[in-house]
PDB file of C-alpha atoms and ligand atoms in Angstrom:
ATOM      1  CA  UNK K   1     -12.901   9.484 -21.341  1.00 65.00           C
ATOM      2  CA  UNK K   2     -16.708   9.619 -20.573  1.00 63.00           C
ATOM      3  CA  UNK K   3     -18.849   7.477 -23.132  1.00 69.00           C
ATOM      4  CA  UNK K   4     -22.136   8.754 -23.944  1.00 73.00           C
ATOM      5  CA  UNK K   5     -24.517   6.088 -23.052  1.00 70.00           C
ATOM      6  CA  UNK K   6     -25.304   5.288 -26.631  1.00 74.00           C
ATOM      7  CA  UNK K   7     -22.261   4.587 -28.269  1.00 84.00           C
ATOM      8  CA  UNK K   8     -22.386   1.687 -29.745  1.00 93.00           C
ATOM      9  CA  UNK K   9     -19.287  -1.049 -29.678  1.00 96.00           C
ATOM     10  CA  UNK K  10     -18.669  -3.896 -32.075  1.00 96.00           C
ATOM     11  CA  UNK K  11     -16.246  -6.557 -32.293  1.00 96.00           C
ATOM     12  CA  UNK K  12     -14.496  -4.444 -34.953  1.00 94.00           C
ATOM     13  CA  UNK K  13     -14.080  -1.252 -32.161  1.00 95.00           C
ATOM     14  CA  UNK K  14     -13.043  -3.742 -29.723  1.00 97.00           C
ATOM     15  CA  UNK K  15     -10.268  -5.398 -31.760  1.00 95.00           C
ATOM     16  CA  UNK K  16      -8.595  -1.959 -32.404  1.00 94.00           C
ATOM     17  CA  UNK K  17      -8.784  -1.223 -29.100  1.00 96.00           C
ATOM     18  CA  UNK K  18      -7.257  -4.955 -28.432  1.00 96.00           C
ATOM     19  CA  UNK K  19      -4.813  -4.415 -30.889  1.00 95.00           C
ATOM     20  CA  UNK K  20      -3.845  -0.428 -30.358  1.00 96.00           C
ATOM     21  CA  UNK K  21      -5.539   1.638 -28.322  1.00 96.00           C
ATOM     22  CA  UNK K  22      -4.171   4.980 -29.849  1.00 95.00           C
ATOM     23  CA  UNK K  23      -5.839   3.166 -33.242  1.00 94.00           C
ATOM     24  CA  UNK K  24      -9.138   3.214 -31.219  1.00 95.00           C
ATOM     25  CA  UNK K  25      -8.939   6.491 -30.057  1.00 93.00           C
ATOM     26  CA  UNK K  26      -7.802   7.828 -33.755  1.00 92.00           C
ATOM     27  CA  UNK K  27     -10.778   6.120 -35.442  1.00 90.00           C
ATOM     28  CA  UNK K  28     -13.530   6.456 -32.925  1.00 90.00           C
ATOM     29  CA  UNK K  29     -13.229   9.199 -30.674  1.00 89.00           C
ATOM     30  CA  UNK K  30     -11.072  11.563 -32.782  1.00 89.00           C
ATOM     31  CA  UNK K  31     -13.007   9.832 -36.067  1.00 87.00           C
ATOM     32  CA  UNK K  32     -10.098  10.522 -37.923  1.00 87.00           C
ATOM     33  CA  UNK K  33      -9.929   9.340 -41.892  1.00 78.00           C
ATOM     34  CA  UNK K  34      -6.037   9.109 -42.381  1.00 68.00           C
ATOM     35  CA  UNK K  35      -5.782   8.317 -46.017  1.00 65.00           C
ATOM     36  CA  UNK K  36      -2.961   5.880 -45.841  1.00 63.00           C
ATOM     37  CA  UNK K  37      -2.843   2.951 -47.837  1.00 63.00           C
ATOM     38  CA  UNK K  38      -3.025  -0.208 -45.892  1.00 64.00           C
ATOM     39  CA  UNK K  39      -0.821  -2.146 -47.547  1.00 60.00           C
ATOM     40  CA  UNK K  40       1.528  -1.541 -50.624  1.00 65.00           C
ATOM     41  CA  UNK K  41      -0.616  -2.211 -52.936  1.00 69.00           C
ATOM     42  CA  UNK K  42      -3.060  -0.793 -52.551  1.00 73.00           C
ATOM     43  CA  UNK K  43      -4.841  -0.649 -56.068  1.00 76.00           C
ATOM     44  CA  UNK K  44      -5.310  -4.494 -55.863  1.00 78.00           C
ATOM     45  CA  UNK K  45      -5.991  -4.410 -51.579  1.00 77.00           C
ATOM     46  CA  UNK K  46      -9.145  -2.234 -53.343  1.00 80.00           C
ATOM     47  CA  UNK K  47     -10.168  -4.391 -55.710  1.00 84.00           C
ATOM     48  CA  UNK K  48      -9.594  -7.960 -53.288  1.00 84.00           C
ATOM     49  CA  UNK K  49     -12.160  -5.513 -50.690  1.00 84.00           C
ATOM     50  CA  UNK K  50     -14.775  -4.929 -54.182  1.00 88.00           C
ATOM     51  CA  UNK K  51     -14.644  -8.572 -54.451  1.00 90.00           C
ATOM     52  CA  UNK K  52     -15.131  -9.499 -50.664  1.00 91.00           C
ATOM     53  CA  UNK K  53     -17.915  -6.970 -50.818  1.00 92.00           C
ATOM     54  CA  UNK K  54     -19.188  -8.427 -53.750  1.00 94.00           C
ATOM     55  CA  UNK K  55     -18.995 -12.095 -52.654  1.00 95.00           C
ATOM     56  CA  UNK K  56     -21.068 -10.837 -49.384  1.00 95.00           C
ATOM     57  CA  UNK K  57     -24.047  -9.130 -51.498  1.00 95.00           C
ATOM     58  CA  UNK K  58     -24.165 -12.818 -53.594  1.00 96.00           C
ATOM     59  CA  UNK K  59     -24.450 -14.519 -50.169  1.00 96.00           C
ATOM     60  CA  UNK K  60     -27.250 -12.554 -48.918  1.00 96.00           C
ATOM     61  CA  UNK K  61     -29.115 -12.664 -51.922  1.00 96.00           C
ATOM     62  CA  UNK K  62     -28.674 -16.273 -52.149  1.00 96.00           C
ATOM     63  CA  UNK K  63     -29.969 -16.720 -48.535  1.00 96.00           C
ATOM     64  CA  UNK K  64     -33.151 -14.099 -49.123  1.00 95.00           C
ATOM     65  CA  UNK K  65     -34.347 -16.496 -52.090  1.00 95.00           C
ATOM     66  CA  UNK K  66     -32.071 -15.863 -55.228  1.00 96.00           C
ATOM     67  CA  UNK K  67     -31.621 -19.285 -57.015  1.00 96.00           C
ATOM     68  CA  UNK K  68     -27.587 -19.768 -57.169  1.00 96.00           C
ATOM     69  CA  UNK K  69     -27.666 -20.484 -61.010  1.00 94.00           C
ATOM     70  CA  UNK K  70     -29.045 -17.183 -61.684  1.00 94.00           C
ATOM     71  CA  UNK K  71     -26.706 -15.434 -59.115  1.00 95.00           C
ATOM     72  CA  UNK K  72     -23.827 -17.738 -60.730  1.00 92.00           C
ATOM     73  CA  UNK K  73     -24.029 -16.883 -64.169  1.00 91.00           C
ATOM     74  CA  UNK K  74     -22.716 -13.627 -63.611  1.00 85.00           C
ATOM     75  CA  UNK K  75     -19.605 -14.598 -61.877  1.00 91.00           C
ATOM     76  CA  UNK K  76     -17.702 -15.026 -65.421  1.00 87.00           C
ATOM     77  CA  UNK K  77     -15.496 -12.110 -65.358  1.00 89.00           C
ATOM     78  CA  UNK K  78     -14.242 -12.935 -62.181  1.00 93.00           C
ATOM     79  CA  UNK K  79     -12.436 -16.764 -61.578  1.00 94.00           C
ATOM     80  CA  UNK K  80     -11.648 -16.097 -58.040  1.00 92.00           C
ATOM     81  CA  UNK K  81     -15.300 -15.334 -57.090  1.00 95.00           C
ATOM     82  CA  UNK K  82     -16.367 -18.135 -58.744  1.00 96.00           C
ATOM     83  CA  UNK K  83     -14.659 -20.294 -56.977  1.00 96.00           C
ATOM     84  CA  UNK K  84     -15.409 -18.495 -53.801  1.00 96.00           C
ATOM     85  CA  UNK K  85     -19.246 -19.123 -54.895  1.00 97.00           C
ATOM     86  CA  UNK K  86     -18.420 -22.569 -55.610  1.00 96.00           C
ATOM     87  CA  UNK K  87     -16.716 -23.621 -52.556  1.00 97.00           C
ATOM     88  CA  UNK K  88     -19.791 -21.261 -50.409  1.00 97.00           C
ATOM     89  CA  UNK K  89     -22.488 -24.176 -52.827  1.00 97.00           C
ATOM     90  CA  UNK K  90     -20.970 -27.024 -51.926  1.00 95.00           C
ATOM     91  CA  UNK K  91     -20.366 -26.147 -48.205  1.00 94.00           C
ATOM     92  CA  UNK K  92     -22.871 -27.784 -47.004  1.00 92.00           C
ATOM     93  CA  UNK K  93     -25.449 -25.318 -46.661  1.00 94.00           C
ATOM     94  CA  UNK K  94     -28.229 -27.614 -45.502  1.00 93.00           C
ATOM     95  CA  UNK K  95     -27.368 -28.963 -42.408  1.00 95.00           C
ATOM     96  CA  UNK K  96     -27.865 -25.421 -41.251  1.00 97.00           C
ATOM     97  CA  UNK K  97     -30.786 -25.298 -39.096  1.00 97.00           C
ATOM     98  CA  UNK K  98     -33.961 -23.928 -41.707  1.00 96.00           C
ATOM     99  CA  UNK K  99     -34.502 -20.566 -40.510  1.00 97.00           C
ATOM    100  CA  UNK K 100     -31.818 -17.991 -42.203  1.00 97.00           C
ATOM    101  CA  UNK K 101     -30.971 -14.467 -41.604  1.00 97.00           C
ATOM    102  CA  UNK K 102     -28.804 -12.831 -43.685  1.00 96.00           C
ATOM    103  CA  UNK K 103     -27.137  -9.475 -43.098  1.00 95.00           C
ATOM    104  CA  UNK K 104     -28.892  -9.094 -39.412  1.00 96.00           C
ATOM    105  CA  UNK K 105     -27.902  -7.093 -36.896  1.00 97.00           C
ATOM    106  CA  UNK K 106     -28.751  -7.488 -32.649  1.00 98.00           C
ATOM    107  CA  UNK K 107     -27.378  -5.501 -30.040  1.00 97.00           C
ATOM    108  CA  UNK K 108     -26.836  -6.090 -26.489  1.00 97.00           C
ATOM    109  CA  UNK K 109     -26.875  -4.034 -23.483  1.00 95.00           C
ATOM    110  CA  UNK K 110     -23.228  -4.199 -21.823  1.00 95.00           C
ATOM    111  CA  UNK K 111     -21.611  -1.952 -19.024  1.00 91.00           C
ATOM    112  CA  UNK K 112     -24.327   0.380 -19.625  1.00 91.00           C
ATOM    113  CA  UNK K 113     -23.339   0.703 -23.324  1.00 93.00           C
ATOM    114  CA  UNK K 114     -24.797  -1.254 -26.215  1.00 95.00           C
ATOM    115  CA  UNK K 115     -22.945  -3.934 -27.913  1.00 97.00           C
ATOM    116  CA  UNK K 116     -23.828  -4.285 -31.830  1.00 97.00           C
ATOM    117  CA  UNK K 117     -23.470  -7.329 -34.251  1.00 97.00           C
ATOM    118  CA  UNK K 118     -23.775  -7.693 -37.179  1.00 96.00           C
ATOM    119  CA  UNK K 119     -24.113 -11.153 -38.669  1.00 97.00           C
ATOM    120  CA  UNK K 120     -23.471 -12.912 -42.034  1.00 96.00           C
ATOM    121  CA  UNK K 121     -25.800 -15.375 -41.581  1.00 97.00           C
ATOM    122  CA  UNK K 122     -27.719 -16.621 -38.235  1.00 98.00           C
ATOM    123  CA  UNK K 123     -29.346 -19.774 -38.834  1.00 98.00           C
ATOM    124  CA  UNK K 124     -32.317 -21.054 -35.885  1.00 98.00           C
ATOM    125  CA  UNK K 125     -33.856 -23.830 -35.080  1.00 97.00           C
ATOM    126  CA  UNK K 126     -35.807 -22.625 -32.151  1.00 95.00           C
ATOM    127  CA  UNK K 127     -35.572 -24.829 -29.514  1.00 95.00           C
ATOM    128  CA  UNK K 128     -32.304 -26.370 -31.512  1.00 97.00           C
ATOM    129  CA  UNK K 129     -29.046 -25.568 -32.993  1.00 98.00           C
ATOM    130  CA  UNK K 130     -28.422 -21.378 -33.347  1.00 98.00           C
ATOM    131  CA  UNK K 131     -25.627 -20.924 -35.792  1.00 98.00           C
ATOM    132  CA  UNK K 132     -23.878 -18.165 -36.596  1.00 98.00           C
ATOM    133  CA  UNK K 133     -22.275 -18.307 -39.908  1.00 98.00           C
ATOM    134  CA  UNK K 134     -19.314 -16.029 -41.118  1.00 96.00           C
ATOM    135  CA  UNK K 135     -17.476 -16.397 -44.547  1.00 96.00           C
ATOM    136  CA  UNK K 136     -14.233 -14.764 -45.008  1.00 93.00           C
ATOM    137  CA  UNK K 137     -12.700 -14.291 -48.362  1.00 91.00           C
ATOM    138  CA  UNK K 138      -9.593 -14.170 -47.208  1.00 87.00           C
ATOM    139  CA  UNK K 139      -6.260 -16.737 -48.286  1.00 84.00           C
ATOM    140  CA  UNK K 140      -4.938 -16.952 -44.727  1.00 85.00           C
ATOM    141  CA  UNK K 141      -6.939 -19.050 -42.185  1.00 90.00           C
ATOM    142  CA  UNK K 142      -5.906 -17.798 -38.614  1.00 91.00           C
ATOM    143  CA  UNK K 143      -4.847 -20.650 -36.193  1.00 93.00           C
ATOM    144  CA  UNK K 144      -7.758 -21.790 -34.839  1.00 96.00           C
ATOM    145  CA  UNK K 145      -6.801 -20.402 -31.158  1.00 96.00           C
ATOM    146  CA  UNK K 146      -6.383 -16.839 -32.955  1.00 94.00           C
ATOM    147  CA  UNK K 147      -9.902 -17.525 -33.937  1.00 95.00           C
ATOM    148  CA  UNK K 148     -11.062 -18.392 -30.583  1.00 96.00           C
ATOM    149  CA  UNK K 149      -9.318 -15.570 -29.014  1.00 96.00           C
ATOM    150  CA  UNK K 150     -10.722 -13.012 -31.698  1.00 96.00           C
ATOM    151  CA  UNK K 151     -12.947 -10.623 -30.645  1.00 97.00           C
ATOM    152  CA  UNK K 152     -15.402 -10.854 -33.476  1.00 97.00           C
ATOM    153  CA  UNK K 153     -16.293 -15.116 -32.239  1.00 98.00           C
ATOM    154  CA  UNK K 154     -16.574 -13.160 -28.437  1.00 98.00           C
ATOM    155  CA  UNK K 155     -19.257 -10.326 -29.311  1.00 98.00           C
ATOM    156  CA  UNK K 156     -21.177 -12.803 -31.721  1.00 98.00           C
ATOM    157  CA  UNK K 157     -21.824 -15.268 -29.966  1.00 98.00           C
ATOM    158  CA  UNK K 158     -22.800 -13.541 -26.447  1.00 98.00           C
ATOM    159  CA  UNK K 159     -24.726 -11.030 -28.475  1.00 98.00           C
ATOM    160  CA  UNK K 160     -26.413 -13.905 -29.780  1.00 98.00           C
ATOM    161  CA  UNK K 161     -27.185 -15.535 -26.413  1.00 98.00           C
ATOM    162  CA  UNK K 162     -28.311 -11.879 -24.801  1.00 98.00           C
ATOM    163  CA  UNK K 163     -30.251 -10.364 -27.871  1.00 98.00           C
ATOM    164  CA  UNK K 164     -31.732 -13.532 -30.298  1.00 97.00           C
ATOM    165  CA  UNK K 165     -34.685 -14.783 -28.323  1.00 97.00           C
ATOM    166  CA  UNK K 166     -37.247 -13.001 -30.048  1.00 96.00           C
ATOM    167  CA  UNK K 167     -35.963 -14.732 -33.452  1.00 97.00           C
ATOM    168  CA  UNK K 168     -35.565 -17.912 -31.406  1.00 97.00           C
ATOM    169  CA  UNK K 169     -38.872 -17.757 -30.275  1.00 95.00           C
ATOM    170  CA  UNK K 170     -36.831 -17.866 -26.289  1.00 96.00           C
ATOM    171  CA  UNK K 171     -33.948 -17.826 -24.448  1.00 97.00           C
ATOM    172  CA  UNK K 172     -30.607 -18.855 -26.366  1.00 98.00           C
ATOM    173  CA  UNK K 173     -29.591 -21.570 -23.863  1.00 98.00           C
ATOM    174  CA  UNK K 174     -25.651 -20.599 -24.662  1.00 98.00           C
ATOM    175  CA  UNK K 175     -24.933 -24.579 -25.216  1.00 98.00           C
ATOM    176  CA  UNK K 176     -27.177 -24.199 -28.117  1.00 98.00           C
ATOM    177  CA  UNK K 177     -25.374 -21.434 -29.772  1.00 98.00           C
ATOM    178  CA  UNK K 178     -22.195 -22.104 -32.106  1.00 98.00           C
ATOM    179  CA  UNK K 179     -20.447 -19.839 -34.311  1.00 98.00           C
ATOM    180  CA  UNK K 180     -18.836 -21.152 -38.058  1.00 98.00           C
ATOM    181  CA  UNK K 181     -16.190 -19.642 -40.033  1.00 97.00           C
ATOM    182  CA  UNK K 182     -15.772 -20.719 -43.535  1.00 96.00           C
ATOM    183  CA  UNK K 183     -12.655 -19.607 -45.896  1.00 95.00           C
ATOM    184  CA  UNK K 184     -14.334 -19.779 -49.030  1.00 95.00           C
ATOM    185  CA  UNK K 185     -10.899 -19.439 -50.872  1.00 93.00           C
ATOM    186  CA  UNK K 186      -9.722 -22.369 -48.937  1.00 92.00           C
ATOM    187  CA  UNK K 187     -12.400 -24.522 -49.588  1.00 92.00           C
ATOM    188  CA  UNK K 188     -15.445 -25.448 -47.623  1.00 93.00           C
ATOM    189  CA  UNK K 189     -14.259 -26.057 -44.293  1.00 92.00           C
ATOM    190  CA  UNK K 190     -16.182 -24.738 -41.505  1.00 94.00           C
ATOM    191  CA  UNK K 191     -13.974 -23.944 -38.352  1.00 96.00           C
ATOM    192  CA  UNK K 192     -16.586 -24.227 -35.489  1.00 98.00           C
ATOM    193  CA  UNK K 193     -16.753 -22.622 -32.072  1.00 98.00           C
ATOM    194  CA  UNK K 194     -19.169 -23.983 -29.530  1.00 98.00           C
ATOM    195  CA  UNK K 195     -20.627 -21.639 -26.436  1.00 98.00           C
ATOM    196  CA  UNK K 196     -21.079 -23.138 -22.913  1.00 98.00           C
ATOM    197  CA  UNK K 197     -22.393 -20.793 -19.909  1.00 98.00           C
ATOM    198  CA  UNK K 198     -19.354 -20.784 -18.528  1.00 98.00           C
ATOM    199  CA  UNK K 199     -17.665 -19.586 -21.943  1.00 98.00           C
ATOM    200  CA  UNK K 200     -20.472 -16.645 -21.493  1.00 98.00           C
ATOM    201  CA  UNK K 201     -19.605 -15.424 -18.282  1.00 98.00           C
ATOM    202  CA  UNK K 202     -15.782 -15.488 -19.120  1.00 98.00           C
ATOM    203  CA  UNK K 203     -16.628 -13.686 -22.046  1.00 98.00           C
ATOM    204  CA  UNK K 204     -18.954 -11.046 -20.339  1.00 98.00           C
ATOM    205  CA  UNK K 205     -16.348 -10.510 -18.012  1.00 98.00           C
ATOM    206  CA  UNK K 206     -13.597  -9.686 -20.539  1.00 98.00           C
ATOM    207  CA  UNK K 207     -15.746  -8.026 -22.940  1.00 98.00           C
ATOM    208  CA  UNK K 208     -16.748  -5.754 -19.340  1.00 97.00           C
ATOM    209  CA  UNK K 209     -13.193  -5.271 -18.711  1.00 97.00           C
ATOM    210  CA  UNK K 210     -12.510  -3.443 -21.709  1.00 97.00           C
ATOM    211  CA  UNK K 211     -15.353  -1.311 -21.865  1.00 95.00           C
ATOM    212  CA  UNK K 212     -14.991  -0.869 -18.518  1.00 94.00           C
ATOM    213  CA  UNK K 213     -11.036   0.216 -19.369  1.00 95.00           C
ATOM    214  CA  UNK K 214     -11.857   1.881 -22.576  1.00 95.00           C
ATOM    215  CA  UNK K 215     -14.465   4.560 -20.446  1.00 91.00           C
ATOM    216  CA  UNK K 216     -11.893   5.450 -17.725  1.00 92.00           C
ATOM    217  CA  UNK K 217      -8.814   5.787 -20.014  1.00 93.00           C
ATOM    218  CA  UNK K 218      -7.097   8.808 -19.588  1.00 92.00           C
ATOM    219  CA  UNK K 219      -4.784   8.302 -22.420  1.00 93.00           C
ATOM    220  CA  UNK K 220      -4.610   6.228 -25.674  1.00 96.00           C
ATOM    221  CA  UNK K 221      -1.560   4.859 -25.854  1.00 96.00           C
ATOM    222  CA  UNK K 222       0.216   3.655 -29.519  1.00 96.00           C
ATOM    223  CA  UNK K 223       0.789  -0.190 -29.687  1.00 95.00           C
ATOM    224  CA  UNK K 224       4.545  -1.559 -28.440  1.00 94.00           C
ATOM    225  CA  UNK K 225       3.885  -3.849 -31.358  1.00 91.00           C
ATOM    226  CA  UNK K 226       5.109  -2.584 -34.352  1.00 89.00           C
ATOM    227  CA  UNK K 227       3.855  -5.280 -36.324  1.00 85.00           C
ATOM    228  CA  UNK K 228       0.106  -3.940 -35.942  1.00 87.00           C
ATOM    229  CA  UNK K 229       1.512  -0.627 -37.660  1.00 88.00           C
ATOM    230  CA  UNK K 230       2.004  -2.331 -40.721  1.00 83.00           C
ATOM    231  CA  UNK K 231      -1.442  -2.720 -42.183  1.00 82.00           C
ATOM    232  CA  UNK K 232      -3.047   0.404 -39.832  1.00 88.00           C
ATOM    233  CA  UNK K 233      -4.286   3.111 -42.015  1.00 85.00           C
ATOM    234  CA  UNK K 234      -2.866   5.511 -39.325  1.00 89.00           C
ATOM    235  CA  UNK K 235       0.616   4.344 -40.326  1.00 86.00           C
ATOM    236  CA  UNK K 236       2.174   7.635 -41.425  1.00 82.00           C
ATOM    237  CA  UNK K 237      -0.329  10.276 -38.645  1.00 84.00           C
ATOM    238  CA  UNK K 238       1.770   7.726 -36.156  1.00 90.00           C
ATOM    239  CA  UNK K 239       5.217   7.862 -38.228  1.00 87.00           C
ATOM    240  CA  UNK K 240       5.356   4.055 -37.726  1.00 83.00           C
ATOM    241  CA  UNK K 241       7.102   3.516 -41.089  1.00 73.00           C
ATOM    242  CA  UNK K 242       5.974   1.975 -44.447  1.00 69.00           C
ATOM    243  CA  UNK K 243       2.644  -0.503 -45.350  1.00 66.00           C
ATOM    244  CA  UNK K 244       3.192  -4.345 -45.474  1.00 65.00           C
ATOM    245  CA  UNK K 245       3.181  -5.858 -47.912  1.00 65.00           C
ATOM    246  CA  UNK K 246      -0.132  -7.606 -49.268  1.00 65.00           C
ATOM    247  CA  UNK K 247       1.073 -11.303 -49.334  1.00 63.00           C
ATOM    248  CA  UNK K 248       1.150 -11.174 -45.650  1.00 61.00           C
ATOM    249  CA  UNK K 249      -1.819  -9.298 -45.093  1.00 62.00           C
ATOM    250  CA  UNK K 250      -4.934 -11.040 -43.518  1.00 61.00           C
ATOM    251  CA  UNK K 251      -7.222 -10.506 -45.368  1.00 54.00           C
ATOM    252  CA  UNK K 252     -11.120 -10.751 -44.491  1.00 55.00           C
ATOM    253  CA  UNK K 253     -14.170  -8.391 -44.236  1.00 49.00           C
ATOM    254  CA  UNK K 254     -13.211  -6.872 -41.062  1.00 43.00           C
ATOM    255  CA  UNK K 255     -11.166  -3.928 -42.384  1.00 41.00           C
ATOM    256  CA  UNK K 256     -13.895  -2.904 -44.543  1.00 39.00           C
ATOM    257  CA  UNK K 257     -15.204  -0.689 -42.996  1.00 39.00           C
ATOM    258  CA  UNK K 258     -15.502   1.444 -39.373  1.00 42.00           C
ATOM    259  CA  UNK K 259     -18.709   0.074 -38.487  1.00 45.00           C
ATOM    260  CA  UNK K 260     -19.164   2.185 -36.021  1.00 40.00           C
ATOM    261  CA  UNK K 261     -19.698   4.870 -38.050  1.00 39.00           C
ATOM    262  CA  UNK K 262     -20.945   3.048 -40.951  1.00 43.00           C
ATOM    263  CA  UNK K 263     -23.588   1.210 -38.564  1.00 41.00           C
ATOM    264  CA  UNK K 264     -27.123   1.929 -39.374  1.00 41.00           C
ATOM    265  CA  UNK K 265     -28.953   1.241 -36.501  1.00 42.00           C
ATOM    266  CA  UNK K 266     -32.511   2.018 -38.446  1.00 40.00           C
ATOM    267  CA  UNK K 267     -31.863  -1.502 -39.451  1.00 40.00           C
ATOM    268  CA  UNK K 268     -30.773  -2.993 -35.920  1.00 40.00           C
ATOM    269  CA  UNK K 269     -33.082  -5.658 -34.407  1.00 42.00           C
ATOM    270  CA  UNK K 270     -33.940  -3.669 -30.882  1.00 38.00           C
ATOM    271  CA  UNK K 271     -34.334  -5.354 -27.658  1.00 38.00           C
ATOM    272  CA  UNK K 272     -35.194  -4.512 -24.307  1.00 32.00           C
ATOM    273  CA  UNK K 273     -32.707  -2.154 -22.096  1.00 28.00           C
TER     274      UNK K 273
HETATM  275  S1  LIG Z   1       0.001   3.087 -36.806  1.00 76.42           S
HETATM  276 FE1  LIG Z   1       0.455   1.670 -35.129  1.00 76.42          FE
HETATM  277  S2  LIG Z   1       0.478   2.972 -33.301  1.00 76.42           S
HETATM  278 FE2  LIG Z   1      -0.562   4.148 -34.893  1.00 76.42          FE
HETATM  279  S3  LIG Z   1      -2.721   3.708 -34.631  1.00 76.42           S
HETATM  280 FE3  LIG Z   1      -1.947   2.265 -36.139  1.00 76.42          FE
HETATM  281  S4  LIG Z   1      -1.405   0.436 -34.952  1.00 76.42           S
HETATM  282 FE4  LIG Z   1      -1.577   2.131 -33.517  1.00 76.42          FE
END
């Protein structure tokens, strides 16, 4: 498969491809739309996604200059949001470093493609700390190797480290740079992820490797893991049976949406090819 030389990947193309490759090929090359429902049910999956959404929007207005108690008060119809917003207050917000960007997105040149993210939160202190701040609104908290391994705390943070210096005011120096996730419906635990150099390179050479794959592949083949099938939306196009059930879905932002279709990269902090 030839790439043209701007297509754009994120973590979120790179963790189907991770996970199923026919599920990459399906969503991004064919840019198919299989209505299946992700899980069984799929009325509540929609409205656990509205409030994810809707958790995100309160975040970035919150960081852009909204006082909480305004943004708070209208959180009444809604317990579990609440206490999402809660737990988001009192997670110690301000030992992040002063300069905030909410919603921000950077892209990186990579194998002669670009690599896009887009952030929750970045928070500089240049010639300090660079955190990068995500909040999932999920119940399950991965095990913190699954978190390390994840593609999304890979693209951030070397994206980061290639693409933030003109926020940064300079070069990331990758020991600077650490990446946060925080389970607002678990409380207000951050589960950090520091960078070294050496994490870099490891991680350029990986994230290389599969773009590297994904560009020669002649074929897309479907996942040996039938477990994947079970929340994949191309469930039924792949006759891989029936969707899991919601309990043991994981559920955070990441399934939102295809971002790299929904990517709009008007709003995309350039750099330097
Ligand atoms: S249903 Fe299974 S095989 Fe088909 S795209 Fe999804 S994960 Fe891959």
């Amino acid at each position: 498969m030839s790439l043209s030389a701007d297509y754009a990947f994120t973590q979120g193309s790179l963790q189907d491809y991770a996970d199923c490759a026919r599920r990459f090929e399906l969503r991004y090359i064919k840019r198919l739309r299989y209505p299946a429902p992700e899980v069984k049910q799929a009325l509540e999956f929609e409205r656990r996604m509205r409030q994810g959404n809707r958790f995100h929007k309160l975040v970035q207005q919150h960081v852009n200059g909204t006082p909480a108690d305004l943004l708070g008060r209208s959180l009444d119809d809604d317990p579990d949001l609440a206490r999402w917003w809660d737990n988001y207050l009192n997670g110690d917000l301000d030992s992040l470093p002063a300069q905030r960007h909410a919603e921000i997105t950077l892209q990186a040149p990579l194998g002669g493609q670009r690599l896009v993210a887009k952030y929750d939160l970045l928070a500089l202190e240049p010639g300090g700390a660079a955190v990068i701040v995500d909040w999932k609104t999920g119940e399950r908290v991965p095990a913190r190797q699954a978190l390390q391994w994840r593609l999304q705390t890979v693209v951030y943070r070397y994206v980061l480290a290639q693409a933030g210096a003109h926020l940064y005011r300079g070069p990331i120096p990758p020991e600077r740079i650490r990446m946060d996730y925080v389970y607002v419906a678990q409380g207000t635990q951050r589960h950090s992820f520091e960078y070294s150099a050496a994490q870099l390179a490891a991680d350029e050479a990986r994230l290389l490797e599969m773009i590297q794959a994904i560009g020669a592949a002649a074929a897309f083949p479907l996942t040996e893991e039938l477990r994947r099938c079970k929340f994949c939306m191309y469930r039924a196009f792949c006759d891989r049976g029936e969707a899991g059930d919601l309990r043991d879905f994981e559920f955070d932002e990441e399934v939102e949406g295809d971002e790299a279709i929904d990517l709009d990269f008007d709003q995309i902090a350039e750099i330097e090819f």
